[in-house]
Amino acid sequence: MQLHLDEQRGLSQLLEDYLRQWEERTGIAVEVWALPGGNVPSQVAEVVLTTVREALDNVERHSKARTVSVAVTAGARGLRLTISDDGAGFPLGTEGRGLRVMKAGLANISGVLKINSVLGGGTTVSAVAPLG
């Protein structure tokens, strides 16, 4: 499933469509807590889309989660992204291709990625990126 920014749909619509399709395909429930209203700069939006795709790929492949929660907000302090699952978690310090891709993308726009994972208690991926 591809996830790319286009001129016709904004970030919120793209995310909403992608999350719905991902939920239908994987059978993992998605709770959407927030999606950004208004425009997000295209460079930031592309990194958000990549981060969401990579995080959900990891959930699907590794977590054995039943539910994923997603929140993306944009405000005066920048864009915030949180993806949490109720899966198996993993030992911190483990870093595969997906985490490296997410970190690199965010670093390119002066953003930061944080991972919190508890064995048996799920994983939360958080990102913050400036909008200007």
CSV table of C-alpha atoms in Angstrom, one decimal:
chain,number,residue,atom,x,y,z
A,1,MET,CA,0.0,0.0,0.0
A,2,GLN,CA,1.5,3.3,-1.1
A,3,LEU,CA,1.2,6.5,1.0
A,4,HIS,CA,2.3,9.6,-0.9
A,5,LEU,CA,1.4,13.3,-0.6
A,6,ASP,CA,-0.6,14.7,-3.5
A,7,GLU,CA,-2.0,18.1,-4.5
A,8,GLN,CA,-5.6,17.1,-4.2
A,9,ARG,CA,-5.8,15.7,-0.6
A,10,GLY,CA,-4.2,17.1,2.5
A,11,LEU,CA,-2.3,15.2,5.1
A,12,SER,CA,-5.3,14.5,7.3
A,13,GLN,CA,-7.3,13.0,4.4
A,14,LEU,CA,-4.3,10.9,3.3
A,15,LEU,CA,-3.8,9.6,6.8
A,16,GLU,CA,-7.4,8.9,7.4
A,17,ASP,CA,-7.7,6.9,4.1
A,18,TYR,CA,-4.4,5.0,4.8
A,19,LEU,CA,-5.3,4.1,8.4
A,20,ARG,CA,-8.7,2.8,7.3
A,21,GLN,CA,-7.2,0.7,4.6
A,22,TRP,CA,-4.4,-0.6,6.9
A,23,GLU,CA,-7.0,-1.6,9.5
A,24,GLU,CA,-9.1,-3.4,7.0
A,25,ARG,CA,-6.0,-5.2,5.6
A,26,THR,CA,-4.3,-6.2,8.9
A,27,GLY,CA,-7.3,-6.7,11.2
A,28,ILE,CA,-5.6,-4.6,13.8
A,29,ALA,CA,-8.0,-1.9,15.2
A,30,VAL,CA,-6.9,1.7,14.7
A,31,GLU,CA,-8.1,4.4,17.1
A,32,VAL,CA,-7.6,7.9,15.6
A,33,TRP,CA,-7.3,10.4,18.4
A,34,ALA,CA,-6.4,13.5,16.3
A,35,LEU,CA,-5.4,14.5,12.8
A,36,PRO,CA,-4.1,17.9,11.8
A,37,GLY,CA,-6.4,20.5,10.6
A,38,GLY,CA,-5.1,22.9,8.0
A,39,ASN,CA,-2.1,22.7,5.8
A,40,VAL,CA,1.2,21.1,6.8
A,41,PRO,CA,4.3,22.0,4.8
A,42,SER,CA,4.9,19.3,2.1
A,43,GLN,CA,8.4,18.3,3.4
A,44,VAL,CA,7.1,17.8,6.9
A,45,ALA,CA,4.0,16.0,5.6
A,46,GLU,CA,6.2,13.5,3.6
A,47,VAL,CA,8.2,12.7,6.7
A,48,VAL,CA,5.0,12.2,8.7
A,49,LEU,CA,3.7,9.8,6.1
A,50,THR,CA,6.9,7.9,6.0
A,51,THR,CA,7.0,7.7,9.8
A,52,VAL,CA,3.4,6.5,10.0
A,53,ARG,CA,4.0,3.8,7.3
A,54,GLU,CA,7.2,2.5,8.9
A,55,ALA,CA,5.7,2.5,12.4
A,56,LEU,CA,2.6,0.6,11.2
A,57,ASP,CA,4.8,-1.8,9.2
A,58,ASN,CA,6.6,-2.6,12.5
A,59,VAL,CA,3.4,-3.1,14.3
A,60,GLU,CA,2.1,-5.4,11.7
A,61,ARG,CA,5.3,-7.5,11.5
A,62,HIS,CA,6.5,-7.7,15.0
A,63,SER,CA,4.0,-6.5,17.7
A,64,LYS,CA,1.1,-9.0,17.8
A,65,ALA,CA,-1.0,-5.9,18.7
A,66,ARG,CA,-4.7,-5.9,18.6
A,67,THR,CA,-5.1,-2.1,18.7
A,68,VAL,CA,-3.0,0.9,17.5
A,69,SER,CA,-3.8,4.5,18.5
A,70,VAL,CA,-2.7,7.4,16.3
A,71,ALA,CA,-2.6,11.1,17.0
A,72,VAL,CA,-1.1,13.8,14.7
A,73,THR,CA,-1.5,17.4,15.7
A,74,ALA,CA,0.0,20.6,14.3
A,75,GLY,CA,0.2,23.8,16.2
A,76,ALA,CA,2.4,26.8,17.1
A,77,ARG,CA,5.0,24.5,18.7
A,78,GLY,CA,5.2,22.3,15.6
A,79,LEU,CA,3.8,18.9,14.6
A,80,ARG,CA,3.4,16.1,17.1
A,81,LEU,CA,2.9,12.5,16.1
A,82,THR,CA,2.2,9.6,18.5
A,83,ILE,CA,1.5,6.0,17.5
A,84,SER,CA,0.9,3.5,20.4
A,85,ASP,CA,0.2,-0.2,20.2
A,86,ASP,CA,-0.8,-2.8,22.8
A,87,GLY,CA,1.5,-5.4,21.4
A,88,ALA,CA,4.5,-7.4,22.7
A,89,GLY,CA,7.0,-4.5,22.9
A,90,PHE,CA,10.7,-5.0,22.4
A,91,PRO,CA,14.0,-4.5,24.2
A,92,LEU,CA,15.1,-0.9,23.9
A,93,GLY,CA,18.4,-0.6,22.0
A,94,THR,CA,17.1,-2.9,19.3
A,95,GLU,CA,17.0,-0.9,16.1
A,96,GLY,CA,16.0,-2.3,12.8
A,97,ARG,CA,15.6,-0.7,9.4
A,98,GLY,CA,12.2,0.9,10.1
A,99,LEU,CA,13.5,2.8,13.2
A,100,ARG,CA,16.5,4.0,11.3
A,101,VAL,CA,14.4,5.3,8.4
A,102,MET,CA,12.1,7.2,10.8
A,103,LYS,CA,15.0,8.8,12.7
A,104,ALA,CA,16.8,9.8,9.5
A,105,GLY,CA,13.6,11.4,8.0
A,106,LEU,CA,12.9,13.4,11.1
A,107,ALA,CA,16.5,14.4,11.5
A,108,ASN,CA,16.4,15.8,7.9
A,109,ILE,CA,13.7,18.3,9.0
A,110,SER,CA,15.2,19.0,12.5
A,111,GLY,CA,12.7,16.7,14.1
A,112,VAL,CA,13.1,14.1,16.9
A,113,LEU,CA,11.9,10.6,17.3
A,114,LYS,CA,11.4,8.9,20.6
A,115,ILE,CA,10.6,5.2,21.3
A,116,ASN,CA,9.2,3.9,24.5
A,117,SER,CA,8.7,0.1,24.6
A,118,VAL,CA,7.8,-2.2,27.4
A,119,LEU,CA,8.2,-6.0,27.0
A,120,GLY,CA,4.6,-7.3,27.1
A,121,GLY,CA,3.2,-3.8,27.3
A,122,GLY,CA,3.4,-2.3,23.9
A,123,THR,CA,5.3,0.4,22.1
A,124,THR,CA,4.9,4.1,21.6
A,125,VAL,CA,6.6,6.0,18.8
A,126,SER,CA,6.6,9.8,19.3
A,127,ALA,CA,7.9,12.4,16.9
A,128,VAL,CA,8.1,16.2,17.1
A,129,ALA,CA,9.0,18.4,14.1
A,130,PRO,CA,9.0,22.1,13.5
A,131,LEU,CA,6.5,23.4,10.9
A,132,GLY,CA,8.5,26.5,9.8
